[in-house]
mmCIF file of C-alpha atoms in Angstrom:
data_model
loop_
_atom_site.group_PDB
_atom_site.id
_atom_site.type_symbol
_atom_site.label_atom_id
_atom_site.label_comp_id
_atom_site.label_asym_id
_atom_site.label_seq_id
_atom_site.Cartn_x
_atom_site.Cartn_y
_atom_site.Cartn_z
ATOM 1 C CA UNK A 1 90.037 147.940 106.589
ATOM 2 C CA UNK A 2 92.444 148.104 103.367
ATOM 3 C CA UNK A 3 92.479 144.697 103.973
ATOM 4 C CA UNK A 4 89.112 143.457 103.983
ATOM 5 C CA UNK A 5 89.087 145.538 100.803
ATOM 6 C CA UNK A 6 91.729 143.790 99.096
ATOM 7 C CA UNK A 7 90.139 140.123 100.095
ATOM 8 C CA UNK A 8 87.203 141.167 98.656
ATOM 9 C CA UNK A 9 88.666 141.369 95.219
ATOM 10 C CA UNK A 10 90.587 138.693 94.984
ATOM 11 C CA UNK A 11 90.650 136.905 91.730
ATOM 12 C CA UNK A 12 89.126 133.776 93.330
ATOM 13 C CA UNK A 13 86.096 135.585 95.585
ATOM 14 C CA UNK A 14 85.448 137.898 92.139
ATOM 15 C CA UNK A 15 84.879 133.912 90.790
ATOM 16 C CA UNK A 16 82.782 133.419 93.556
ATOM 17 C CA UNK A 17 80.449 136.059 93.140
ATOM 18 C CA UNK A 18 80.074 135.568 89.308
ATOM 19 C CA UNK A 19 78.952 132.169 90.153
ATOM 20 C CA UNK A 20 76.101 133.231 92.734
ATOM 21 C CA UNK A 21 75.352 135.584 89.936
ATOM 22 C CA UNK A 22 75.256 132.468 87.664
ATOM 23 C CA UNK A 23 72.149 131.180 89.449
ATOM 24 C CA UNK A 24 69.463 133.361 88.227
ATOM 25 C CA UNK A 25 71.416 133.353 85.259
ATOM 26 C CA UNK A 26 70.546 129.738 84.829
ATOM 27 C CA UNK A 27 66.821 129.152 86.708
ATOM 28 C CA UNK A 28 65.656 132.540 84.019
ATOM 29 C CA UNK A 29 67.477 130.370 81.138
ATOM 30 C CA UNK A 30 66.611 126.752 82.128
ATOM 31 C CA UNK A 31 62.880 127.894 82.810
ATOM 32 C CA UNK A 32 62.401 129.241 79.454
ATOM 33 C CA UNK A 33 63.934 126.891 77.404
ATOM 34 C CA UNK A 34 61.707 125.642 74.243
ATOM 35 C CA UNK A 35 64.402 124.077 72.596
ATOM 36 C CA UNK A 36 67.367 121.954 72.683
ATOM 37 C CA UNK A 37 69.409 124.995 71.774
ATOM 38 C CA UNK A 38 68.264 126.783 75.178
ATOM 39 C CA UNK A 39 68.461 123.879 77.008
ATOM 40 C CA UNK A 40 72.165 123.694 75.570
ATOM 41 C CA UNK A 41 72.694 126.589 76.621
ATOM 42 C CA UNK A 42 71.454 125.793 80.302
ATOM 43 C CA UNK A 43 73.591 123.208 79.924
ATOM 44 C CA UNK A 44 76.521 125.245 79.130
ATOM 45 C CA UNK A 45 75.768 127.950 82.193
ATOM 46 C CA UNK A 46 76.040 124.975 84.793
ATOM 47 C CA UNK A 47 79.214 123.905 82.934
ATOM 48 C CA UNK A 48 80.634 127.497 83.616
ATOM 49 C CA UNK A 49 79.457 127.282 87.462
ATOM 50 C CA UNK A 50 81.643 124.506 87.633
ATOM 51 C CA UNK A 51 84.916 125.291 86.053
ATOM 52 C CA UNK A 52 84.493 128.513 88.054
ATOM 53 C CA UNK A 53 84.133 126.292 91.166
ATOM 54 C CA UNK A 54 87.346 124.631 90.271
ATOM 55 C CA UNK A 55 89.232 127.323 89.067
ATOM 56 C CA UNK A 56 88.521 129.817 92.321
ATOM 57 C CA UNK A 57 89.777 126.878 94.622
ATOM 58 C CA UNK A 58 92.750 126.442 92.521
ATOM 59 C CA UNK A 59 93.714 129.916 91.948
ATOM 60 C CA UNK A 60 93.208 130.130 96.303
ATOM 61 C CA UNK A 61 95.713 127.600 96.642
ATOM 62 C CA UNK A 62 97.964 128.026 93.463
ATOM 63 C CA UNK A 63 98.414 131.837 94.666
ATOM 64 C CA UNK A 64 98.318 131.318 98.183
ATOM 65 C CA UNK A 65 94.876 133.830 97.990
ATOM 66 C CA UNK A 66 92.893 132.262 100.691
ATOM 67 C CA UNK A 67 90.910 134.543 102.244
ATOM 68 C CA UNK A 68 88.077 134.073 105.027
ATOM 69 C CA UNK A 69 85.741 135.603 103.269
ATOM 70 C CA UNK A 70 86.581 132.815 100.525
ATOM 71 C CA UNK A 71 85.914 130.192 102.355
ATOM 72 C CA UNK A 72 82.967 131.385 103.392
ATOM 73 C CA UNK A 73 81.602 132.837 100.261
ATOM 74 C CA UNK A 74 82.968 129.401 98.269
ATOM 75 C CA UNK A 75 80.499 126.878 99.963
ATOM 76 C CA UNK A 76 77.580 129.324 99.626
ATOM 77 C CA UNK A 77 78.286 129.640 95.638
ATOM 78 C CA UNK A 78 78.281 126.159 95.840
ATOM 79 C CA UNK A 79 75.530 125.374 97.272
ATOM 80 C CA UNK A 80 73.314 128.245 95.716
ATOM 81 C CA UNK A 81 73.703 126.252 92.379
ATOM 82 C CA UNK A 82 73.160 123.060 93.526
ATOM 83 C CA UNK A 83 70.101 123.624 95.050
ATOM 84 C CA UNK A 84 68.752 125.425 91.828
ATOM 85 C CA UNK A 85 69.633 122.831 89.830
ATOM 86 C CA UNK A 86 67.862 120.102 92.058
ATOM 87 C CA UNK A 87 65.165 122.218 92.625
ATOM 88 C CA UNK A 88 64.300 122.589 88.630
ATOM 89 C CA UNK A 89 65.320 119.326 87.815
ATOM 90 C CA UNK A 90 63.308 118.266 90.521
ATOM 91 C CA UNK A 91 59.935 119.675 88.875
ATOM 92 C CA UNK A 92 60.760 117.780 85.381
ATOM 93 C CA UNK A 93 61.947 114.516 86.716
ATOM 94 C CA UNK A 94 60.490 113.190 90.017
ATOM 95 C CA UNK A 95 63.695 110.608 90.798
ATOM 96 C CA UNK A 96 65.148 114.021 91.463
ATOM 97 C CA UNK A 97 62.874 114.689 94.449
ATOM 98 C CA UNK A 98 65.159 111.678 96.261
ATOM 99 C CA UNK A 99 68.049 113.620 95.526
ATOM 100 C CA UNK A 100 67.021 117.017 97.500
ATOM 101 C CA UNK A 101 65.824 115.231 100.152
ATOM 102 C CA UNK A 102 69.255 113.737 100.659
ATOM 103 C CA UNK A 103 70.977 117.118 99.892
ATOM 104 C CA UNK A 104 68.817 118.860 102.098
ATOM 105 C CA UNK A 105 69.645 116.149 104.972
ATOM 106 C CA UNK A 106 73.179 115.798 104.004
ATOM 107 C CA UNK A 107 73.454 119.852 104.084
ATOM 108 C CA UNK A 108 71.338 120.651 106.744
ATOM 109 C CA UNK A 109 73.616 117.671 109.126
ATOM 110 C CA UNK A 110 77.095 119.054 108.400
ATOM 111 C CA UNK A 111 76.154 122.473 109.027
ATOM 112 C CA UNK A 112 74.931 121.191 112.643
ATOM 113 C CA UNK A 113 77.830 119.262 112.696
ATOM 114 C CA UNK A 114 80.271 122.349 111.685
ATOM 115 C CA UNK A 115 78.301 124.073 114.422
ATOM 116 C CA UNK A 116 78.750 121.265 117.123
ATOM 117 C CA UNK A 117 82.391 121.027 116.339
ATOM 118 C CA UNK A 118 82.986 124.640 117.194
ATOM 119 C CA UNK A 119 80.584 124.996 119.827
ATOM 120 C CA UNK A 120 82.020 121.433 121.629
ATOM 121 C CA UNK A 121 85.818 121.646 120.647
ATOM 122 C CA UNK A 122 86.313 124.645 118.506
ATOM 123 C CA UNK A 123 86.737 123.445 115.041
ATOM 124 C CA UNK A 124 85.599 123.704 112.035
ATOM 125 C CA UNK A 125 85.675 122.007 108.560
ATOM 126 C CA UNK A 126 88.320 123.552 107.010
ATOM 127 C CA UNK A 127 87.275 122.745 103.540
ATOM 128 C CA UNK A 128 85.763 120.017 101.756
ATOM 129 C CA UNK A 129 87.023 115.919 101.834
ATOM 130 C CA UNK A 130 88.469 114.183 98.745
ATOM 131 C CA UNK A 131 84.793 112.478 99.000
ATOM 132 C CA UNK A 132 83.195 115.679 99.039
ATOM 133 C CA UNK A 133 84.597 116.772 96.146
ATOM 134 C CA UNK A 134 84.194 113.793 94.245
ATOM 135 C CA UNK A 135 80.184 113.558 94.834
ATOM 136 C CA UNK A 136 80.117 117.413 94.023
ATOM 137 C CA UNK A 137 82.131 116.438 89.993
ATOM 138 C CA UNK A 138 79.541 113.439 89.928
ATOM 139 C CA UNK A 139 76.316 115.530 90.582
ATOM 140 C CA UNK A 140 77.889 118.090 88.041
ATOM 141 C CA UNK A 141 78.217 115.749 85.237
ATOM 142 C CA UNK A 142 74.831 114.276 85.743
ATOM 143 C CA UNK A 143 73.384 117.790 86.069
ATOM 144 C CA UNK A 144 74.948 118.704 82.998
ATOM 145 C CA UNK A 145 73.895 115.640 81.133
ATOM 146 C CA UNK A 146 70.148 115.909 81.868
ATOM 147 C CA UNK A 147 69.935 119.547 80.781
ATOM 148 C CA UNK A 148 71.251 118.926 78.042
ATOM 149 C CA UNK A 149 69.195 116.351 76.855
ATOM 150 C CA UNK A 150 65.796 116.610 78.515
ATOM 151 C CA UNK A 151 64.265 113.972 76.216
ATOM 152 C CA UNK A 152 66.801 111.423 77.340
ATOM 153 C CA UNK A 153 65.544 107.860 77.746
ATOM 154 C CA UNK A 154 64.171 107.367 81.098
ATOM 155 C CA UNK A 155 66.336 104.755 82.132
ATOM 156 C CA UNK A 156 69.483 106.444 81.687
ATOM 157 C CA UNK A 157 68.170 109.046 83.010
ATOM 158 C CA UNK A 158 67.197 107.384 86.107
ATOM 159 C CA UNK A 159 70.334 105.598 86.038
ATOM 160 C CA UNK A 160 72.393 108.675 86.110
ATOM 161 C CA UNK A 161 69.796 110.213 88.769
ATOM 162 C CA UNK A 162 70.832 106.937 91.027
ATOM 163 C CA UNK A 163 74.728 107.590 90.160
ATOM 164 C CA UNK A 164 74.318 110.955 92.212
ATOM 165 C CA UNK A 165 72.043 109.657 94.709
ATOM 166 C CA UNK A 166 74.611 106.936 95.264
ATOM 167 C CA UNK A 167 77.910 109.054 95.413
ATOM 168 C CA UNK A 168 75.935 111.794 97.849
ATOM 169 C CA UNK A 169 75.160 109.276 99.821
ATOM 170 C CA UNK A 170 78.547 108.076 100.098
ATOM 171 C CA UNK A 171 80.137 111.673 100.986
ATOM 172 C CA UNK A 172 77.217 111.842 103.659
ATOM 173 C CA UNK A 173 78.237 108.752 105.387
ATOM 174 C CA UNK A 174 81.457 109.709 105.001
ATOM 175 C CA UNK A 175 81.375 113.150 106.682
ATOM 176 C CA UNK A 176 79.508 111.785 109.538
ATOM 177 C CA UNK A 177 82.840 109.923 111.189
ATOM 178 C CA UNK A 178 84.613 113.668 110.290
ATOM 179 C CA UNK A 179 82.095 115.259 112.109
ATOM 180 C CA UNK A 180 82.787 113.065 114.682
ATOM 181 C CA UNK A 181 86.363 113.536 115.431
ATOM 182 C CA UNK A 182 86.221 117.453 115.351
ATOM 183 C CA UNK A 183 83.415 117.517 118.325
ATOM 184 C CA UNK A 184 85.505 114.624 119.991
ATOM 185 C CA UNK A 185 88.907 116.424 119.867
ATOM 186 C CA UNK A 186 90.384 118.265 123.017
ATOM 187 C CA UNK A 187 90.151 122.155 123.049
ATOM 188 C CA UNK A 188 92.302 124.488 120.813
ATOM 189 C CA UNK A 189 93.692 126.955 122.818
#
């Protein structure tokens, strides 16, 4: 029991929960912005999530303080903030509805995947690809960039909108052949 204790205050999970806590955080700011100063500051919250996001992996690894509960907690963190900030971008710019359909798929296939794995050959994704990672900085940047400016020209917007379609996209296909090999594998014993 002490130990489940001490994993849950690890200096990497305590990053974890601050971002989850940075999601309401950001949907209350972002949806009552009425200036470029709030959405700045909207801006700036997302900004946070994400050196948070880097930081608690780092610290995990740096510090050898991996805990289950981290990896488990890490992904949802993740994806809590993602999802918020397709989900309001979404309502503002409509090229962003082709980007939560894709996360949605994308999501909703590697957790049946993960699933499938464990189920078929017992194993599990035991944290995210170079690729993964890569399309998760990309839709960060892009994030951050139309916050920031909401009254950005529309075709850099839409430009930047298709940079993140294009690099999801890519981690998607990607996964798939990962997916793959784990259900394919023999047995762990």
């Amino acid at each position: 029991m002490d130990e489940v204790k001490k994993d849950l205050f690890t200096i990497p999970n305590l990053l974890c929960y601050f971002r989850i806590l940075l999601v309401p955080a950001f949907l209350y700011v972002f949806s009552n912005a009425v200036n470029r100063e709030d959405y700045l500051f909207a801006a700036g919250i997302i900004l946070i999530g994400g050196i948070t996001d880097f930081l608690d992996g780092f610290i995990a690894r740096k510090f050898n303080m991996i805990t289950q509960l981290g990896k488990l907690i890490d992904p949802v963190a993740d994806k809590l903030m993602q999802l918020a900030i397709i989900a309001v971008l979404a309502i503002k710019f409509p090229l962003m509805r082709l980007l939560i359909v894709l996360f949605l798929i994308k999501e909703s296939s590697m957790l049946m995947g993960n699933l499938y794995a464990m189920k078929t050959a017992h194993r599990k994704l035991d944290g995210a690809k170079w690729f993964g990672k890569l399309s998760t900085a990309v839709f960060y940047v892009v994030s951050v960039l139309l916050i920031a400016d909401p009254l950005m020209k529309a075709t850099y917007r839409d430009g930047m909108i298709f940079i993140a379609i294009f690099f999801m996209s890519l981690s998607f296909l990607l996964y798939l052949p990962v997916f793959y090999q784990m259900s394919k594998s023999p047995k762990e014993k």
